[in-house]
PDB file of C-alpha atoms and ligand atoms in Angstrom:
ATOM      1  CA  VAL A 383     103.409 110.366  90.525  1.00  0.00           C
ATOM      2  CA  GLU A 384     100.201 111.824  89.247  1.00  0.00           C
ATOM      3  CA  ILE A 385      97.795 109.673  87.267  1.00  0.00           C
ATOM      4  CA  LEU A 386      95.662 111.752  84.921  1.00  0.00           C
ATOM      5  CA  GLU A 387      92.333 109.963  84.483  1.00  0.00           C
ATOM      6  CA  VAL A 388      91.384 110.072  80.797  1.00  0.00           C
ATOM      7  CA  GLY A 389      88.521 107.546  80.886  1.00  0.00           C
ATOM      8  CA  PRO A 390      85.722 110.121  80.526  1.00  0.00           C
ATOM      9  CA  ARG A 391      87.328 111.436  77.316  1.00  0.00           C
ATOM     10  CA  ASP A 392      89.791 109.101  75.570  1.00  0.00           C
ATOM     11  CA  GLY A 393      88.084 106.099  77.147  1.00  0.00           C
ATOM     12  CA  LEU A 394      84.436 106.738  76.366  1.00  0.00           C
ATOM     13  CA  GLN A 395      85.132 108.346  73.006  1.00  0.00           C
ATOM     14  CA  ASN A 396      85.823 104.980  71.391  1.00  0.00           C
ATOM     15  CA  GLU A 397      83.269 102.824  73.175  1.00  0.00           C
ATOM     16  CA  SER A 398      80.293 101.727  71.083  1.00  0.00           C
ATOM     17  CA  VAL A 399      78.008 102.208  74.109  1.00  0.00           C
ATOM     18  CA  LEU A 400      77.008 105.862  74.280  1.00  0.00           C
ATOM     19  CA  PHE A 401      76.996 107.100  77.891  1.00  0.00           C
ATOM     20  CA  THR A 402      74.458 109.620  79.084  1.00  0.00           C
ATOM     21  CA  THR A 403      75.766 112.781  80.694  1.00  0.00           C
ATOM     22  CA  ASP A 404      74.713 111.385  84.088  1.00  0.00           C
ATOM     23  CA  GLN A 405      76.693 108.195  83.478  1.00  0.00           C
ATOM     24  CA  LYS A 406      79.756 110.250  82.506  1.00  0.00           C
ATOM     25  CA  LEU A 407      79.361 112.250  85.684  1.00  0.00           C
ATOM     26  CA  GLU A 408      79.101 109.064  87.721  1.00  0.00           C
ATOM     27  CA  LEU A 409      82.351 107.849  86.143  1.00  0.00           C
ATOM     28  CA  ILE A 410      83.973 111.162  87.076  1.00  0.00           C
ATOM     29  CA  GLU A 411      82.532 111.069  90.619  1.00  0.00           C
ATOM     30  CA  ARG A 412      83.827 107.530  91.113  1.00  0.00           C
ATOM     31  CA  SER A 413      87.295 108.579  89.945  1.00  0.00           C
ATOM     32  CA  VAL A 414      87.243 111.533  92.320  1.00  0.00           C
ATOM     33  CA  ALA A 415      86.141 109.240  95.171  1.00  0.00           C
ATOM     34  CA  ALA A 416      89.091 106.961  94.365  1.00  0.00           C
ATOM     35  CA  GLY A 417      91.474 109.895  94.720  1.00  0.00           C
ATOM     36  CA  ALA A 418      91.909 111.215  91.161  1.00  0.00           C
ATOM     37  CA  ARG A 419      92.910 114.872  91.226  1.00  0.00           C
ATOM     38  CA  ARG A 420      93.317 115.463  87.486  1.00  0.00           C
ATOM     39  CA  ILE A 421      90.650 114.314  85.089  1.00  0.00           C
ATOM     40  CA  GLU A 422      90.301 114.824  81.340  1.00  0.00           C
ATOM     41  CA  ALA A 423      86.565 115.328  81.524  1.00  0.00           C
ATOM     42  CA  THR A 424      85.633 115.793  77.880  1.00  0.00           C
ATOM     43  CA  SER A 425      86.674 117.235  74.530  1.00  0.00           C
ATOM     44  CA  PHE A 426      85.422 120.321  72.783  1.00  0.00           C
ATOM     45  CA  VAL A 427      85.382 119.053  69.224  1.00  0.00           C
ATOM     46  CA  HIS A 428      82.648 119.184  66.606  1.00  0.00           C
ATOM     47  CA  PRO A 429      79.833 116.810  67.628  1.00  0.00           C
ATOM     48  CA  ARG A 430      79.569 115.545  64.044  1.00  0.00           C
ATOM     49  CA  LEU A 431      83.147 114.222  64.284  1.00  0.00           C
ATOM     50  CA  VAL A 432      82.961 112.843  67.821  1.00  0.00           C
ATOM     51  CA  PRO A 433      79.283 112.396  68.778  1.00  0.00           C
ATOM     52  CA  GLN A 434      80.266 110.780  72.103  1.00  0.00           C
ATOM     53  CA  MET A 435      81.515 114.178  73.314  1.00  0.00           C
ATOM     54  CA  ALA A 436      78.536 116.246  72.126  1.00  0.00           C
ATOM     55  CA  ASP A 437      77.540 116.963  75.750  1.00  0.00           C
ATOM     56  CA  ALA A 438      80.876 118.569  76.724  1.00  0.00           C
ATOM     57  CA  GLU A 439      79.204 121.655  78.237  1.00  0.00           C
ATOM     58  CA  GLY A 440      76.727 119.485  80.139  1.00  0.00           C
ATOM     59  CA  VAL A 441      79.503 117.356  81.606  1.00  0.00           C
ATOM     60  CA  MET A 442      81.513 120.360  82.745  1.00  0.00           C
ATOM     61  CA  ALA A 443      78.380 121.915  84.293  1.00  0.00           C
ATOM     62  CA  GLY A 444      77.914 118.830  86.460  1.00  0.00           C
ATOM     63  CA  VAL A 445      81.414 117.894  87.648  1.00  0.00           C
ATOM     64  CA  PRO A 446      81.943 117.860  91.426  1.00  0.00           C
ATOM     65  CA  ARG A 447      83.767 121.003  92.587  1.00  0.00           C
ATOM     66  CA  GLY A 448      85.462 122.173  95.743  1.00  0.00           C
ATOM     67  CA  ASN A 449      87.580 119.017  95.979  1.00  0.00           C
ATOM     68  CA  GLY A 450      90.887 120.196  94.530  1.00  0.00           C
ATOM     69  CA  VAL A 451      90.272 118.344  91.254  1.00  0.00           C
ATOM     70  CA  SER A 452      91.578 119.941  88.075  1.00  0.00           C
ATOM     71  CA  TYR A 453      89.358 119.276  85.064  1.00  0.00           C
ATOM     72  CA  SER A 454      90.853 119.265  81.604  1.00  0.00           C
ATOM     73  CA  GLY A 455      89.170 119.655  78.230  1.00  0.00           C
ATOM     74  CA  LEU A 456      90.728 118.561  74.956  1.00  0.00           C
ATOM     75  CA  VAL A 457      90.714 121.181  72.207  1.00  0.00           C
ATOM     76  CA  VAL A 458      91.952 121.104  68.627  1.00  0.00           C
ATOM     77  CA  ASN A 459      91.055 124.608  67.451  1.00  0.00           C
ATOM     78  CA  ARG A 460      90.184 128.115  68.566  1.00  0.00           C
ATOM     79  CA  ARG A 461      86.459 127.407  68.646  1.00  0.00           C
ATOM     80  CA  GLY A 462      87.065 124.451  70.955  1.00  0.00           C
ATOM     81  CA  TYR A 463      89.263 126.597  73.189  1.00  0.00           C
ATOM     82  CA  ASP A 464      86.563 129.267  73.506  1.00  0.00           C
ATOM     83  CA  ARG A 465      83.970 126.607  74.359  1.00  0.00           C
ATOM     84  CA  ALA A 466      86.288 125.007  76.934  1.00  0.00           C
ATOM     85  CA  VAL A 467      86.929 128.333  78.661  1.00  0.00           C
ATOM     86  CA  ALA A 468      83.226 129.182  78.702  1.00  0.00           C
ATOM     87  CA  ALA A 469      82.469 125.752  80.162  1.00  0.00           C
ATOM     88  CA  GLY A 470      84.858 126.358  83.061  1.00  0.00           C
ATOM     89  CA  VAL A 471      87.729 123.919  82.501  1.00  0.00           C
ATOM     90  CA  ASP A 472      90.820 124.271  84.686  1.00  0.00           C
ATOM     91  CA  GLU A 473      93.154 123.066  81.940  1.00  0.00           C
ATOM     92  CA  VAL A 474      93.112 122.812  78.181  1.00  0.00           C
ATOM     93  CA  ASN A 475      94.875 119.966  76.454  1.00  0.00           C
ATOM     94  CA  CYS A 476      95.843 120.804  72.864  1.00  0.00           C
ATOM     95  CA  VAL A 477      96.776 118.043  70.448  1.00  0.00           C
ATOM     96  CA  VAL A 478      99.549 118.274  67.884  1.00  0.00           C
ATOM     97  CA  VAL A 479     100.050 115.161  65.773  1.00  0.00           C
ATOM     98  CA  ALA A 480     103.568 114.152  64.769  1.00  0.00           C
ATOM     99  CA  SER A 481     102.527 112.748  61.375  1.00  0.00           C
ATOM    100  CA  GLU A 482     100.872 114.831  58.646  1.00  0.00           C
ATOM    101  CA  THR A 483      98.454 112.131  57.494  1.00  0.00           C
ATOM    102  CA  PHE A 484      97.112 111.473  60.971  1.00  0.00           C
ATOM    103  CA  SER A 485      96.958 115.194  61.694  1.00  0.00           C
ATOM    104  CA  ARG A 486      94.680 115.743  58.717  1.00  0.00           C
ATOM    105  CA  ARG A 487      92.496 112.750  59.560  1.00  0.00           C
ATOM    106  CA  ASN A 488      92.325 113.448  63.304  1.00  0.00           C
ATOM    107  CA  GLN A 489      91.784 117.168  63.305  1.00  0.00           C
ATOM    108  CA  GLY A 490      91.529 118.270  59.673  1.00  0.00           C
ATOM    109  CA  MET A 491      94.647 120.421  59.663  1.00  0.00           C
ATOM    110  CA  SER A 492      98.376 120.274  59.039  1.00  0.00           C
ATOM    111  CA  VAL A 493     100.926 119.911  61.826  1.00  0.00           C
ATOM    112  CA  ASP A 494     101.924 123.558  61.456  1.00  0.00           C
ATOM    113  CA  GLU A 495      98.302 124.672  61.634  1.00  0.00           C
ATOM    114  CA  ALA A 496      97.950 122.704  64.882  1.00  0.00           C
ATOM    115  CA  LEU A 497     101.074 124.461  66.214  1.00  0.00           C
ATOM    116  CA  ASP A 498      99.439 127.784  65.334  1.00  0.00           C
ATOM    117  CA  VAL A 499      96.442 126.750  67.445  1.00  0.00           C
ATOM    118  CA  VAL A 500      98.760 126.089  70.400  1.00  0.00           C
ATOM    119  CA  SER A 501     100.342 129.502  69.897  1.00  0.00           C
ATOM    120  CA  THR A 502      96.908 131.151  69.983  1.00  0.00           C
ATOM    121  CA  VAL A 503      95.840 129.173  73.064  1.00  0.00           C
ATOM    122  CA  VAL A 504      99.024 130.092  74.941  1.00  0.00           C
ATOM    123  CA  ALA A 505      98.568 133.770  74.069  1.00  0.00           C
ATOM    124  CA  GLU A 506      94.869 133.802  74.994  1.00  0.00           C
ATOM    125  CA  SER A 507      95.387 132.024  78.315  1.00  0.00           C
ATOM    126  CA  ALA A 508      98.488 133.986  79.363  1.00  0.00           C
ATOM    127  CA  SER A 509      96.535 136.314  81.657  1.00  0.00           C
ATOM    128  CA  THR A 510      94.365 133.527  83.123  1.00  0.00           C
ATOM    129  CA  PRO A 511      95.017 130.739  85.654  1.00  0.00           C
ATOM    130  CA  LEU A 512      94.292 128.188  82.919  1.00  0.00           C
ATOM    131  CA  LYS A 513      96.921 125.486  82.565  1.00  0.00           C
ATOM    132  CA  VAL A 514      97.950 124.604  79.002  1.00  0.00           C
ATOM    133  CA  SER A 515      99.058 121.122  78.172  1.00  0.00           C
ATOM    134  CA  VAL A 516     100.074 119.799  74.744  1.00  0.00           C
ATOM    135  CA  THR A 517      99.799 116.162  73.772  1.00  0.00           C
ATOM    136  CA  VAL A 518     102.013 115.094  70.871  1.00  0.00           C
ATOM    137  CA  ALA A 519      99.972 112.331  69.251  1.00  0.00           C
ATOM    138  CA  THR A 520     101.448 109.413  67.262  1.00  0.00           C
ATOM    139  CA  ALA A 521     104.847 110.209  68.817  1.00  0.00           C
ATOM    140  CA  PHE A 522     105.741 106.494  68.745  1.00  0.00           C
ATOM    141  CA  GLY A 523     104.242 105.498  65.398  1.00  0.00           C
ATOM    142  CA  CYS A 524     101.440 106.348  62.969  1.00  0.00           C
ATOM    143  CA  PRO A 525      98.688 104.022  61.720  1.00  0.00           C
ATOM    144  CA  PHE A 526      99.001 105.489  58.216  1.00  0.00           C
ATOM    145  CA  GLU A 527     102.667 106.483  57.807  1.00  0.00           C
ATOM    146  CA  GLY A 528     104.294 103.802  59.962  1.00  0.00           C
ATOM    147  CA  GLU A 529     107.483 104.837  61.756  1.00  0.00           C
ATOM    148  CA  VAL A 530     107.485 108.434  62.936  1.00  0.00           C
ATOM    149  CA  ASP A 531     110.789 110.268  62.649  1.00  0.00           C
ATOM    150  CA  PRO A 532     111.898 111.331  66.163  1.00  0.00           C
ATOM    151  CA  ALA A 533     113.055 114.581  64.526  1.00  0.00           C
ATOM    152  CA  ALA A 534     109.414 115.360  63.696  1.00  0.00           C
ATOM    153  CA  VAL A 535     108.485 114.874  67.362  1.00  0.00           C
ATOM    154  CA  GLN A 536     111.463 116.961  68.441  1.00  0.00           C
ATOM    155  CA  ARG A 537     110.458 119.853  66.193  1.00  0.00           C
ATOM    156  CA  ILE A 538     107.003 119.972  67.813  1.00  0.00           C
ATOM    157  CA  VAL A 539     108.342 119.626  71.359  1.00  0.00           C
ATOM    158  CA  ARG A 540     110.863 122.415  70.866  1.00  0.00           C
ATOM    159  CA  ARG A 541     108.236 124.710  69.370  1.00  0.00           C
ATOM    160  CA  VAL A 542     105.668 124.199  72.148  1.00  0.00           C
ATOM    161  CA  GLY A 543     108.435 124.408  74.752  1.00  0.00           C
ATOM    162  CA  ASP A 544     109.461 127.771  73.306  1.00  0.00           C
ATOM    163  CA  LEU A 545     105.828 128.899  73.433  1.00  0.00           C
ATOM    164  CA  GLY A 546     105.894 128.213  77.178  1.00  0.00           C
ATOM    165  CA  VAL A 547     103.248 125.516  77.594  1.00  0.00           C
ATOM    166  CA  ASP A 548     102.939 124.101  81.124  1.00  0.00           C
ATOM    167  CA  GLU A 549     103.183 120.446  80.191  1.00  0.00           C
ATOM    168  CA  VAL A 550     104.209 118.292  77.240  1.00  0.00           C
ATOM    169  CA  ALA A 551     102.826 114.794  76.810  1.00  0.00           C
ATOM    170  CA  LEU A 552     104.116 112.181  74.417  1.00  0.00           C
ATOM    171  CA  ALA A 553     101.341 109.897  73.245  1.00  0.00           C
ATOM    172  CA  ASP A 554     101.570 106.378  71.914  1.00  0.00           C
ATOM    173  CA  THR A 555      98.206 106.766  70.221  1.00  0.00           C
ATOM    174  CA  ILE A 556      98.167 103.307  68.633  1.00  0.00           C
ATOM    175  CA  GLY A 557     100.129 101.352  71.228  1.00  0.00           C
ATOM    176  CA  VAL A 558     103.255 100.453  69.252  1.00  0.00           C
ATOM    177  CA  GLY A 559     105.921 101.937  71.539  1.00  0.00           C
ATOM    178  CA  VAL A 560     108.582 100.215  73.618  1.00  0.00           C
ATOM    179  CA  PRO A 561     110.611 101.360  76.669  1.00  0.00           C
ATOM    180  CA  THR A 562     113.742 102.299  74.710  1.00  0.00           C
ATOM    181  CA  GLN A 563     111.642 104.748  72.678  1.00  0.00           C
ATOM    182  CA  VAL A 564     110.195 106.117  75.913  1.00  0.00           C
ATOM    183  CA  ARG A 565     113.682 106.782  77.260  1.00  0.00           C
ATOM    184  CA  ASP A 566     114.842 108.498  74.067  1.00  0.00           C
ATOM    185  CA  LEU A 567     111.727 110.665  73.771  1.00  0.00           C
ATOM    186  CA  ALA A 568     111.834 111.594  77.472  1.00  0.00           C
ATOM    187  CA  LEU A 569     115.458 112.697  77.234  1.00  0.00           C
ATOM    188  CA  MET A 570     114.725 114.690  74.082  1.00  0.00           C
ATOM    189  CA  THR A 571     111.719 116.389  75.697  1.00  0.00           C
ATOM    190  CA  THR A 572     113.450 117.368  78.927  1.00  0.00           C
ATOM    191  CA  THR A 573     116.223 118.859  76.759  1.00  0.00           C
ATOM    192  CA  GLN A 574     113.990 120.677  74.269  1.00  0.00           C
ATOM    193  CA  ALA A 575     111.259 121.804  76.687  1.00  0.00           C
ATOM    194  CA  PRO A 576     113.066 121.944  80.062  1.00  0.00           C
ATOM    195  CA  ASP A 577     110.468 124.134  81.776  1.00  0.00           C
ATOM    196  CA  ALA A 578     107.476 121.940  80.926  1.00  0.00           C
ATOM    197  CA  ASP A 579     106.200 119.041  83.033  1.00  0.00           C
ATOM    198  CA  LEU A 580     106.645 115.677  81.321  1.00  0.00           C
ATOM    199  CA  ARG A 581     103.616 113.429  80.828  1.00  0.00           C
ATOM    200  CA  PHE A 582     103.157 110.216  78.869  1.00  0.00           C
ATOM    201  CA  HIS A 583     100.034 108.681  77.330  1.00  0.00           C
ATOM    202  CA  PHE A 584     100.093 104.969  76.617  1.00  0.00           C
ATOM    203  CA  HIS A 585      97.703 102.574  74.942  1.00  0.00           C
ATOM    204  CA  ASN A 586      98.145  98.904  75.733  1.00  0.00           C
ATOM    205  CA  THR A 587      97.366  97.658  72.225  1.00  0.00           C
ATOM    206  CA  ARG A 588     100.420  95.381  72.064  1.00  0.00           C
ATOM    207  CA  ASN A 589     100.826  94.841  75.818  1.00  0.00           C
ATOM    208  CA  THR A 590     103.788  97.215  76.086  1.00  0.00           C
ATOM    209  CA  GLY A 591     101.869  99.915  77.961  1.00  0.00           C
ATOM    210  CA  TYR A 592     102.902  99.056  81.522  1.00  0.00           C
ATOM    211  CA  ALA A 593     106.554  98.453  80.643  1.00  0.00           C
ATOM    212  CA  ASN A 594     106.443 101.853  78.944  1.00  0.00           C
ATOM    213  CA  ALA A 595     104.888 103.433  82.035  1.00  0.00           C
ATOM    214  CA  VAL A 596     107.703 102.193  84.268  1.00  0.00           C
ATOM    215  CA  ALA A 597     110.271 103.345  81.719  1.00  0.00           C
ATOM    216  CA  ALA A 598     108.608 106.774  81.699  1.00  0.00           C
ATOM    217  CA  LEU A 599     108.921 107.085  85.485  1.00  0.00           C
ATOM    218  CA  ASP A 600     112.548 106.004  85.357  1.00  0.00           C
ATOM    219  CA  ALA A 601     113.103 108.674  82.693  1.00  0.00           C
ATOM    220  CA  GLY A 602     111.645 111.451  84.849  1.00  0.00           C
ATOM    221  CA  ALA A 603     107.981 111.661  83.851  1.00  0.00           C
ATOM    222  CA  THR A 604     105.798 113.037  86.638  1.00  0.00           C
ATOM    223  CA  VAL A 605     102.390 112.390  85.084  1.00  0.00           C
ATOM    224  CA  LEU A 606     100.926 109.310  83.398  1.00  0.00           C
ATOM    225  CA  ASP A 607      97.579 109.099  81.621  1.00  0.00           C
ATOM    226  CA  ALA A 608      95.379 106.082  82.272  1.00  0.00           C
ATOM    227  CA  SER A 609      91.700 105.174  81.952  1.00  0.00           C
ATOM    228  CA  LEU A 610      89.610 103.290  84.486  1.00  0.00           C
ATOM    229  CA  GLY A 611      89.189  99.719  83.262  1.00  0.00           C
ATOM    230  CA  GLY A 612      91.586 100.378  80.380  1.00  0.00           C
ATOM    231  CA  ILE A 613      88.711 101.498  78.159  1.00  0.00           C
ATOM    232  CA  GLY A 614      89.164 103.525  75.031  1.00  0.00           C
ATOM    233  CA  GLY A 615      90.911 103.858  71.730  1.00  0.00           C
ATOM    234  CA  CYS A 616      90.785 106.418  68.996  1.00  0.00           C
ATOM    235  CA  PRO A 617      88.013 106.812  66.417  1.00  0.00           C
ATOM    236  CA  PHE A 618      90.559 107.986  63.834  1.00  0.00           C
ATOM    237  CA  ALA A 619      93.129 105.197  64.376  1.00  0.00           C
ATOM    238  CA  PRO A 620      92.139 101.763  63.062  1.00  0.00           C
ATOM    239  CA  ALA A 621      92.496  98.939  65.636  1.00  0.00           C
ATOM    240  CA  ALA A 622      93.691 101.192  68.441  1.00  0.00           C
ATOM    241  CA  THR A 623      92.643  99.746  71.781  1.00  0.00           C
ATOM    242  CA  GLY A 624      92.380 101.114  75.277  1.00  0.00           C
ATOM    243  CA  ASN A 625      94.642 103.155  77.472  1.00  0.00           C
ATOM    244  CA  ILE A 626      96.615 101.473  80.197  1.00  0.00           C
ATOM    245  CA  ALA A 627      94.142 100.788  83.012  1.00  0.00           C
ATOM    246  CA  THR A 628      94.157 103.183  85.959  1.00  0.00           C
ATOM    247  CA  GLU A 629      93.674 100.402  88.510  1.00  0.00           C
ATOM    248  CA  ASP A 630      96.430  98.187  87.071  1.00  0.00           C
ATOM    249  CA  LEU A 631      98.852 101.113  86.914  1.00  0.00           C
ATOM    250  CA  ALA A 632      97.944 102.214  90.445  1.00  0.00           C
ATOM    251  CA  TYR A 633      98.493  98.648  91.701  1.00  0.00           C
ATOM    252  CA  LEU A 634     101.858  98.405  89.949  1.00  0.00           C
ATOM    253  CA  LEU A 635     103.012 101.715  91.383  1.00  0.00           C
ATOM    254  CA  ALA A 636     101.679 101.013  94.877  1.00  0.00           C
ATOM    255  CA  ARG A 637     103.600  97.724  95.013  1.00  0.00           C
ATOM    256  CA  MET A 638     106.720  99.598  93.853  1.00  0.00           C
ATOM    257  CA  GLY A 639     106.267 102.011  96.751  1.00  0.00           C
ATOM    258  CA  VAL A 640     105.383 104.926  94.442  1.00  0.00           C
ATOM    259  CA  PRO A 641     102.434 106.880  95.881  1.00  0.00           C
ATOM    260  CA  THR A 642      99.644 107.908  93.500  1.00  0.00           C
ATOM    261  CA  GLY A 643      96.964 108.983  95.982  1.00  0.00           C
ATOM    262  CA  LEU A 644      94.544 106.453  94.467  1.00  0.00           C
ATOM    263  CA  ASP A 645      92.611 103.916  96.532  1.00  0.00           C
ATOM    264  CA  LEU A 646      92.730 100.515  94.837  1.00  0.00           C
ATOM    265  CA  ALA A 647      89.529  99.100  96.343  1.00  0.00           C
ATOM    266  CA  THR A 648      87.529 102.158  95.264  1.00  0.00           C
ATOM    267  CA  LEU A 649      89.003 101.897  91.771  1.00  0.00           C
ATOM    268  CA  VAL A 650      87.967  98.240  91.580  1.00  0.00           C
ATOM    269  CA  ASP A 651      84.414  99.159  92.657  1.00  0.00           C
ATOM    270  CA  GLY A 652      84.434 101.712  89.854  1.00  0.00           C
ATOM    271  CA  VAL A 653      85.561  99.098  87.338  1.00  0.00           C
ATOM    272  CA  ARG A 654      82.678  96.797  88.349  1.00  0.00           C
ATOM    273  CA  TRP A 655      80.235  99.642  87.811  1.00  0.00           C
ATOM    274  CA  LEU A 656      81.857 100.440  84.457  1.00  0.00           C
ATOM    275  CA  ASP A 657      81.654  96.802  83.304  1.00  0.00           C
ATOM    276  CA  ASP A 658      77.925  96.854  84.072  1.00  0.00           C
ATOM    277  CA  ALA A 659      77.387 100.174  82.328  1.00  0.00           C
ATOM    278  CA  LEU A 660      79.242  99.033  79.203  1.00  0.00           C
ATOM    279  CA  GLY A 661      77.696  95.578  79.290  1.00  0.00           C
ATOM    280  CA  THR A 662      81.088  93.952  78.758  1.00  0.00           C
ATOM    281  CA  PRO A 663      84.199  93.324  80.876  1.00  0.00           C
ATOM    282  CA  THR A 664      86.830  96.040  80.572  1.00  0.00           C
ATOM    283  CA  PRO A 665      90.440  95.054  79.690  1.00  0.00           C
ATOM    284  CA  GLY A 666      92.093  95.883  83.039  1.00  0.00           C
ATOM    285  CA  GLN A 667      93.164  92.866  85.074  1.00  0.00           C
ATOM    286  CA  LEU A 668      93.116  93.963  88.719  1.00  0.00           C
ATOM    287  CA  ALA A 669      89.333  93.830  89.134  1.00  0.00           C
ATOM    288  CA  ARG A 670      89.370  90.212  87.884  1.00  0.00           C
ATOM    289  CA  ALA A 671      92.460  89.056  89.755  1.00  0.00           C
ATOM    290  CA  GLY A 672      91.753  90.871  93.009  1.00  0.00           C
ATOM    291  CA  LEU A 673      93.897  92.983  95.294  1.00  0.00           C
ATOM    292  CA  PHE A 674      97.073  91.602  96.799  1.00  0.00           C
ATOM    293  CA  PRO A 675      97.428  91.275  99.707  1.00  0.00           C
ATOM    294  CA  ALA A 676      93.675  90.636  99.871  1.00  0.00           C
TER     295      ALA A 676
HETATM  296 ZN1   ZN B2119      94.774 108.049  73.551  1.00  0.00          ZN
END
């Protein structure tokens, strides 16, 4: 199972402490040292909307190379895609939101306009080695509209599957999902987009994140997003809290005999550094509780 480290983007984007570019690069270097091989390094969105990511080009210019790590940049429009390509990302992660209200608040466009962006990105990247991933946000519930109709998620998944994206991720943006939803959405996605890799993105807002992660593996997901320390949230979703923590997920999977390639002790060192840098303990539990066996 591959753990996609999203701390430098989804994590830091919602922290009140603004990291310098050097601090972001240290977070990335520590993740690489712990064994991370896919990292969402930054997002290419307008700095007025997400000031924490204003140094996207600077981050990409400084990431360690020659180590087999694939760096992803989040994009929500054509301008962001062009910036991401110029900055040298290995992957672009497009976002399509399953609810209209959140789509307009998060990226200032309708769901269909976001699908048009994906179509453009797929066409533009067709002759390049760039990997294209699509995250379907609010797939489990919306902070403004409440329950999200699975048919709305299905429509998006089928469309991006038809476009030929490399990977589809279902995101529980506000941490309301439960394992039965994970199973249903996984089955729907492998049916509607059979050629795409299946990834899930969980927030642990209501403590269902790790149960959801195990359900996702059981349902055939090959990639899970997580952030070191469990930092993060979403600036456009009220009361959203962090992602599931990379170190807690890696511990859980290691004890289940599922290899992730991550070194737990190095992750815990990284969490200690992150706690210091943020000036507050991060939500993950492993760094507090300690490794087992010691
Ligand atoms: Zn998220």
